[in-house]
Amino acid sequence: ITRHLVVKEEEGNLSIYLAVPENATDLPRLVRFQISLLCNDIEKSIYLDSQIYSFDSPKEDQGFGNMISIDKLNKEKAGFCVNNTIQIGIFIKSFAPTNSSSTNISNEIIPYVGLKNQGATCYMNSLLQFYFHIPYFRKLVYDIPYSETEPICSALQKIFWKLEQIDENINTNPYSSSSNAVSTQELTKAFRWNAKDSFTQHDVQ
């Protein structure tokens, strides 16, 4: 889906927005998106998720203001600007038009939130959730002895445990907030992935 990425300096801070190109006439205008400012230290990367927006006007921008101060952005030790270059990640999901207003859709509560997408980790997330729902495999993961030298196993055990907590919460509250989605950052860090790796498509194989 083609969108213009608008990067601005506003009151000493970096702001990033999406806009529909003026010559676009048939693009889906109802979208949900994530904008990320990537850091060399993946845990310090900034991930911001939007509500579902309706781009009713080609000149209408939607996004996030004041993501980070320009002073902090320019500090080499902060890890955001390397060789005078910053990395911005973007994930966009489009929705078919409905009779409902965008405001009503934005407030819709969706159960079974699963795992957070770090940018392009959807293949990995789908595989993890597939294995999570195999009770025998889940038991095998839990039975792995804890070891500081095996961070991948430990991270996977934590992910499965947190997913179980979501299932238990849904039993009492069928409509759980998306803020309860489980992070996979500890696992990808154990893979020794950096922020760029998390925004690189990795085939499910």
Short mmCIF file of N, CA and C in Angstrom, two decimals, residues 23-148:
data_model
loop_
_atom_site.label_atom_id
_atom_site.label_comp_id
_atom_site.label_asym_id
_atom_site.label_seq_id
_atom_site.Cartn_x
_atom_site.Cartn_y
_atom_site.Cartn_z
N ASN A 23 -2.32 11.93 -5.72
CA ASN A 23 -2.84 11.36 -6.96
C ASN A 23 -3.45 9.98 -6.76
N ALA A 24 -3.54 9.52 -5.51
CA ALA A 24 -4.10 8.19 -5.24
C ALA A 24 -5.62 8.28 -5.17
N THR A 25 -6.29 7.39 -5.89
CA THR A 25 -7.75 7.42 -5.91
C THR A 25 -8.37 6.10 -5.47
N ASP A 26 -7.62 5.00 -5.56
CA ASP A 26 -8.23 3.70 -5.28
C ASP A 26 -7.51 2.93 -4.16
N LEU A 27 -6.71 3.65 -3.36
CA LEU A 27 -6.01 2.98 -2.26
C LEU A 27 -6.96 2.77 -1.09
N PRO A 28 -6.83 1.66 -0.35
CA PRO A 28 -7.60 1.52 0.89
C PRO A 28 -7.24 2.64 1.85
N ARG A 29 -8.24 3.36 2.32
CA ARG A 29 -7.96 4.51 3.18
C ARG A 29 -8.14 4.18 4.66
N LEU A 30 -8.72 3.01 4.95
CA LEU A 30 -8.90 2.61 6.34
C LEU A 30 -7.75 1.68 6.72
N VAL A 31 -6.85 2.16 7.58
CA VAL A 31 -5.64 1.39 7.88
C VAL A 31 -5.29 1.46 9.36
N ARG A 32 -4.55 0.48 9.79
CA ARG A 32 -3.88 0.50 11.10
C ARG A 32 -2.40 0.36 10.80
N PHE A 33 -1.56 1.09 11.51
CA PHE A 33 -0.14 1.05 11.17
C PHE A 33 0.73 1.14 12.41
N GLN A 34 1.97 0.71 12.23
CA GLN A 34 2.98 0.83 13.28
C GLN A 34 4.17 1.57 12.68
N ILE A 35 4.65 2.58 13.39
CA ILE A 35 5.87 3.29 12.98
C ILE A 35 6.92 3.05 14.06
N SER A 36 8.12 2.69 13.63
CA SER A 36 9.18 2.36 14.57
C SER A 36 10.43 3.16 14.24
N LEU A 37 11.08 3.62 15.28
CA LEU A 37 12.38 4.27 15.15
C LEU A 37 13.39 3.29 15.71
N LEU A 38 14.25 2.77 14.84
CA LEU A 38 15.11 1.66 15.21
C LEU A 38 16.40 2.12 15.85
N CYS A 39 16.82 1.36 16.86
CA CYS A 39 18.04 1.64 17.59
C CYS A 39 18.97 0.44 17.48
N ASN A 40 20.27 0.67 17.55
CA ASN A 40 21.22 -0.44 17.52
C ASN A 40 20.93 -1.43 18.64
N ASP A 41 20.54 -0.92 19.80
CA ASP A 41 20.10 -1.76 20.91
C ASP A 41 18.60 -1.95 20.74
N ILE A 42 18.19 -3.14 20.31
CA ILE A 42 16.79 -3.37 19.94
C ILE A 42 15.81 -3.03 21.05
N GLU A 43 16.23 -3.20 22.31
CA GLU A 43 15.33 -2.93 23.42
C GLU A 43 15.05 -1.44 23.59
N LYS A 44 15.88 -0.60 22.99
CA LYS A 44 15.68 0.85 23.07
C LYS A 44 14.93 1.40 21.86
N SER A 45 14.65 0.54 20.88
CA SER A 45 13.88 0.99 19.72
C SER A 45 12.50 1.45 20.16
N ILE A 46 11.96 2.40 19.41
CA ILE A 46 10.66 2.98 19.76
C ILE A 46 9.61 2.42 18.80
N TYR A 47 8.59 1.75 19.35
CA TYR A 47 7.51 1.17 18.55
C TYR A 47 6.20 1.84 18.96
N LEU A 48 5.53 2.46 18.00
CA LEU A 48 4.26 3.12 18.28
C LEU A 48 3.19 2.56 17.35
N ASP A 49 2.09 2.08 17.94
CA ASP A 49 0.98 1.50 17.18
C ASP A 49 -0.18 2.48 17.10
N SER A 50 -0.77 2.58 15.93
CA SER A 50 -1.88 3.49 15.74
C SER A 50 -3.21 2.81 16.06
N GLN A 51 -4.24 3.62 16.20
CA GLN A 51 -5.61 3.13 16.14
C GLN A 51 -5.91 2.87 14.67
N ILE A 52 -7.13 2.49 14.36
CA ILE A 52 -7.54 2.36 12.96
C ILE A 52 -7.98 3.74 12.48
N TYR A 53 -7.30 4.24 11.44
CA TYR A 53 -7.57 5.58 10.94
C TYR A 53 -8.23 5.53 9.57
N SER A 54 -9.04 6.52 9.32
CA SER A 54 -9.62 6.71 8.00
C SER A 54 -8.97 7.92 7.35
N PHE A 55 -8.21 7.68 6.27
CA PHE A 55 -7.56 8.78 5.54
C PHE A 55 -8.58 9.36 4.55
N ASP A 56 -9.41 10.26 5.05
CA ASP A 56 -10.48 10.79 4.21
C ASP A 56 -10.00 11.83 3.21
N SER A 57 -8.89 12.47 3.52
CA SER A 57 -8.36 13.51 2.63
C SER A 57 -6.92 13.17 2.25
N PRO A 58 -6.56 13.32 0.95
CA PRO A 58 -5.18 13.04 0.54
C PRO A 58 -4.15 13.88 1.29
N LYS A 59 -4.57 15.02 1.84
CA LYS A 59 -3.63 15.90 2.53
C LYS A 59 -3.61 15.64 4.04
N GLU A 60 -4.41 14.68 4.49
CA GLU A 60 -4.52 14.43 5.92
C GLU A 60 -3.40 13.50 6.38
N ASP A 61 -2.59 13.96 7.34
CA ASP A 61 -1.51 13.15 7.89
C ASP A 61 -1.97 12.49 9.18
N GLN A 62 -1.51 11.25 9.41
CA GLN A 62 -1.77 10.57 10.67
C GLN A 62 -0.46 9.95 11.13
N GLY A 63 -0.18 10.03 12.41
CA GLY A 63 1.07 9.47 12.89
C GLY A 63 1.36 9.90 14.31
N PHE A 64 2.64 10.14 14.58
CA PHE A 64 3.06 10.37 15.96
C PHE A 64 3.98 11.58 16.04
N GLY A 65 3.60 12.52 16.87
CA GLY A 65 4.44 13.69 17.10
C GLY A 65 5.35 13.48 18.30
N ASN A 66 6.45 14.19 18.29
CA ASN A 66 7.36 14.19 19.45
C ASN A 66 7.80 12.78 19.85
N MET A 67 8.25 11.98 18.87
CA MET A 67 8.70 10.62 19.18
C MET A 67 9.97 10.62 20.00
N ILE A 68 10.88 11.55 19.69
CA ILE A 68 12.16 11.62 20.39
C ILE A 68 12.74 13.01 20.18
N SER A 69 13.46 13.51 21.14
CA SER A 69 14.05 14.84 20.98
C SER A 69 15.19 14.77 19.95
N ILE A 70 15.37 15.85 19.22
CA ILE A 70 16.43 15.91 18.21
C ILE A 70 17.80 15.78 18.87
N ASP A 71 17.95 16.36 20.05
CA ASP A 71 19.23 16.28 20.76
C ASP A 71 19.58 14.83 21.07
N LYS A 72 18.61 14.07 21.58
CA LYS A 72 18.87 12.66 21.90
C LYS A 72 19.10 11.86 20.63
N LEU A 73 18.34 12.18 19.58
CA LEU A 73 18.48 11.47 18.31
C LEU A 73 19.88 11.61 17.75
N ASN A 74 20.48 12.79 17.89
CA ASN A 74 21.79 13.05 17.30
C ASN A 74 22.97 12.54 18.14
N LYS A 75 22.68 12.11 19.36
CA LYS A 75 23.76 11.59 20.20
C LYS A 75 24.16 10.19 19.73
N GLU A 76 25.42 10.04 19.36
CA GLU A 76 25.89 8.77 18.82
C GLU A 76 25.69 7.62 19.81
N LYS A 77 25.90 7.90 21.10
CA LYS A 77 25.78 6.85 22.10
C LYS A 77 24.35 6.34 22.24
N ALA A 78 23.36 7.17 21.84
CA ALA A 78 21.97 6.74 21.94
C ALA A 78 21.66 5.61 20.97
N GLY A 79 22.40 5.54 19.86
CA GLY A 79 22.26 4.42 18.93
C GLY A 79 21.19 4.56 17.87
N PHE A 80 20.53 5.73 17.81
CA PHE A 80 19.48 5.92 16.80
C PHE A 80 20.05 6.45 15.48
N CYS A 81 21.04 7.30 15.57
CA CYS A 81 21.63 7.91 14.38
C CYS A 81 23.05 7.38 14.21
N VAL A 82 23.27 6.63 13.14
CA VAL A 82 24.57 6.04 12.87
C VAL A 82 25.02 6.49 11.48
N ASN A 83 26.20 7.09 11.42
CA ASN A 83 26.70 7.62 10.14
C ASN A 83 25.71 8.58 9.50
N ASN A 84 25.12 9.44 10.36
CA ASN A 84 24.13 10.45 9.91
C ASN A 84 22.90 9.82 9.26
N THR A 85 22.59 8.60 9.65
CA THR A 85 21.44 7.89 9.08
C THR A 85 20.58 7.32 10.19
N ILE A 86 19.26 7.48 10.06
CA ILE A 86 18.33 6.84 10.99
C ILE A 86 17.52 5.80 10.23
N GLN A 87 17.07 4.77 10.93
CA GLN A 87 16.27 3.72 10.32
C GLN A 87 14.84 3.80 10.86
N ILE A 88 13.89 3.89 9.94
CA ILE A 88 12.48 3.96 10.31
C ILE A 88 11.79 2.72 9.76
N GLY A 89 11.09 2.01 10.61
CA GLY A 89 10.33 0.85 10.17
C GLY A 89 8.86 1.18 10.11
N ILE A 90 8.15 0.56 9.18
CA ILE A 90 6.71 0.82 9.08
C ILE A 90 5.98 -0.46 8.70
N PHE A 91 4.86 -0.71 9.37
CA PHE A 91 4.01 -1.86 9.08
C PHE A 91 2.59 -1.33 8.90
N ILE A 92 1.94 -1.68 7.80
CA ILE A 92 0.61 -1.16 7.49
C ILE A 92 -0.34 -2.32 7.21
N LYS A 93 -1.52 -2.28 7.83
CA LYS A 93 -2.57 -3.24 7.54
C LYS A 93 -3.80 -2.48 7.09
N SER A 94 -4.35 -2.86 5.95
CA SER A 94 -5.52 -2.16 5.43
C SER A 94 -6.79 -2.94 5.77
N PHE A 95 -7.91 -2.21 5.81
CA PHE A 95 -9.20 -2.80 6.11
C PHE A 95 -10.18 -2.40 5.02
N ALA A 96 -11.07 -3.33 4.70
CA ALA A 96 -12.09 -3.03 3.70
C ALA A 96 -13.06 -2.02 4.28
N PRO A 97 -13.60 -1.11 3.44
CA PRO A 97 -14.57 -0.13 3.94
C PRO A 97 -15.79 -0.82 4.52
N THR A 98 -16.35 -0.26 5.57
CA THR A 98 -17.57 -0.78 6.18
C THR A 98 -18.54 0.38 6.37
N ASN A 99 -19.74 0.04 6.81
CA ASN A 99 -20.73 1.08 7.07
C ASN A 99 -20.48 1.78 8.40
N SER A 100 -19.58 1.19 9.22
CA SER A 100 -19.28 1.79 10.52
C SER A 100 -18.33 2.95 10.35
N SER A 101 -18.42 3.90 11.24
CA SER A 101 -17.48 5.02 11.21
C SER A 101 -16.13 4.56 11.72
N SER A 102 -15.06 5.27 11.32
CA SER A 102 -13.72 4.89 11.75
C SER A 102 -13.59 5.01 13.27
N THR A 103 -14.35 5.92 13.88
CA THR A 103 -14.28 6.08 15.34
C THR A 103 -14.77 4.83 16.03
N ASN A 104 -15.89 4.26 15.53
CA ASN A 104 -16.42 3.06 16.14
C ASN A 104 -15.46 1.89 15.99
N ILE A 105 -14.83 1.79 14.81
CA ILE A 105 -13.90 0.70 14.58
C ILE A 105 -12.68 0.86 15.48
N SER A 106 -12.22 2.09 15.66
CA SER A 106 -11.04 2.33 16.48
C SER A 106 -11.24 1.86 17.90
N ASN A 107 -12.47 1.91 18.40
CA ASN A 107 -12.74 1.54 19.78
C ASN A 107 -13.13 0.08 19.92
N GLU A 108 -13.11 -0.66 18.82
CA GLU A 108 -13.48 -2.07 18.88
C GLU A 108 -12.45 -2.84 19.70
N ILE A 109 -12.91 -3.72 20.59
CA ILE A 109 -12.02 -4.51 21.42
C ILE A 109 -11.95 -5.92 20.85
N ILE A 110 -10.74 -6.38 20.58
CA ILE A 110 -10.56 -7.67 19.90
C ILE A 110 -9.87 -8.64 20.85
N PRO A 111 -10.48 -9.82 21.12
CA PRO A 111 -9.85 -10.78 22.02
C PRO A 111 -8.73 -11.55 21.34
N TYR A 112 -8.01 -12.36 22.13
CA TYR A 112 -6.94 -13.22 21.64
C TYR A 112 -5.88 -12.41 20.88
N VAL A 113 -5.16 -11.60 21.63
CA VAL A 113 -4.23 -10.68 21.01
C VAL A 113 -2.89 -11.32 20.64
N GLY A 114 -2.51 -12.42 21.33
CA GLY A 114 -1.31 -13.16 20.91
C GLY A 114 0.00 -12.44 21.16
N LEU A 115 0.85 -12.39 20.12
CA LEU A 115 2.20 -11.86 20.23
C LEU A 115 2.33 -10.52 19.51
N LYS A 116 3.18 -9.65 20.05
CA LYS A 116 3.44 -8.36 19.41
C LYS A 116 4.33 -8.56 18.18
N ASN A 117 4.00 -7.83 17.13
CA ASN A 117 4.83 -7.83 15.93
C ASN A 117 5.90 -6.76 16.08
N GLN A 118 7.16 -7.15 16.02
CA GLN A 118 8.26 -6.19 16.16
C GLN A 118 8.51 -5.42 14.87
N GLY A 119 7.82 -5.76 13.83
CA GLY A 119 8.02 -5.08 12.54
C GLY A 119 7.82 -6.05 11.40
N ALA A 120 8.59 -7.16 11.41
CA ALA A 120 8.44 -8.19 10.38
C ALA A 120 8.63 -9.57 11.01
N THR A 121 8.12 -9.72 12.22
CA THR A 121 8.26 -11.01 12.92
C THR A 121 6.96 -11.82 12.88
N CYS A 122 6.09 -11.51 11.93
CA CYS A 122 4.80 -12.18 11.86
C CYS A 122 4.95 -13.68 11.56
N TYR A 123 5.91 -14.05 10.69
CA TYR A 123 6.14 -15.46 10.41
C TYR A 123 6.54 -16.19 11.68
N MET A 124 7.49 -15.63 12.41
CA MET A 124 7.94 -16.24 13.65
C MET A 124 6.80 -16.33 14.66
N ASN A 125 6.01 -15.26 14.77
CA ASN A 125 4.90 -15.24 15.73
C ASN A 125 3.88 -16.33 15.42
N SER A 126 3.57 -16.50 14.14
CA SER A 126 2.58 -17.52 13.76
C SER A 126 3.07 -18.91 14.11
N LEU A 127 4.37 -19.16 13.90
CA LEU A 127 4.94 -20.47 14.21
C LEU A 127 4.96 -20.71 15.72
N LEU A 128 5.33 -19.68 16.49
CA LEU A 128 5.35 -19.82 17.95
C LEU A 128 3.96 -20.12 18.50
N GLN A 129 2.95 -19.42 17.97
CA GLN A 129 1.59 -19.64 18.46
C GLN A 129 1.05 -21.00 18.02
N PHE A 130 1.49 -21.47 16.86
CA PHE A 130 1.10 -22.81 16.40
C PHE A 130 1.64 -23.86 17.38
N TYR A 131 2.94 -23.74 17.73
CA TYR A 131 3.53 -24.71 18.65
C TYR A 131 2.95 -24.58 20.06
N PHE A 132 2.63 -23.35 20.45
CA PHE A 132 2.05 -23.13 21.78
C PHE A 132 0.76 -23.93 21.96
N HIS A 133 0.00 -24.07 20.89
CA HIS A 133 -1.29 -24.76 20.99
C HIS A 133 -1.18 -26.27 20.83
N ILE A 134 0.04 -26.79 20.83
CA ILE A 134 0.25 -28.24 20.87
C ILE A 134 0.66 -28.59 22.30
N PRO A 135 -0.25 -29.14 23.11
CA PRO A 135 0.05 -29.35 24.54
C PRO A 135 1.33 -30.15 24.79
N TYR A 136 1.56 -31.19 23.99
CA TYR A 136 2.75 -32.02 24.22
C TYR A 136 4.03 -31.22 23.98
N PHE A 137 4.03 -30.41 22.91
CA PHE A 137 5.22 -29.59 22.62
C PHE A 137 5.42 -28.55 23.73
N ARG A 138 4.33 -27.97 24.19
CA ARG A 138 4.43 -26.97 25.25
C ARG A 138 5.05 -27.59 26.51
N LYS A 139 4.63 -28.82 26.83
CA LYS A 139 5.18 -29.51 27.99
C LYS A 139 6.68 -29.77 27.82
N LEU A 140 7.08 -30.15 26.60
CA LEU A 140 8.50 -30.38 26.34
C LEU A 140 9.31 -29.11 26.59
N VAL A 141 8.78 -27.98 26.18
CA VAL A 141 9.47 -26.70 26.39
C VAL A 141 9.60 -26.41 27.88
N TYR A 142 8.50 -26.61 28.62
CA TYR A 142 8.53 -26.35 30.06
C TYR A 142 9.49 -27.28 30.80
N ASP A 143 9.70 -28.48 30.27
CA ASP A 143 10.55 -29.47 30.93
C ASP A 143 12.04 -29.24 30.70
N ILE A 144 12.38 -28.27 29.84
CA ILE A 144 13.80 -27.98 29.60
C ILE A 144 14.38 -27.34 30.86
N PRO A 145 15.46 -27.90 31.43
CA PRO A 145 16.05 -27.32 32.65
C PRO A 145 16.56 -25.91 32.38
N TYR A 146 16.40 -25.04 33.39
CA TYR A 146 16.87 -23.66 33.24
C TYR A 146 18.40 -23.62 33.17
N SER A 147 18.91 -22.81 32.26
CA SER A 147 20.35 -22.64 32.14
C SER A 147 20.64 -21.25 31.62
N GLU A 148 21.56 -20.55 32.28
CA GLU A 148 21.93 -19.21 31.84
C GLU A 148 22.64 -19.24 30.49
#
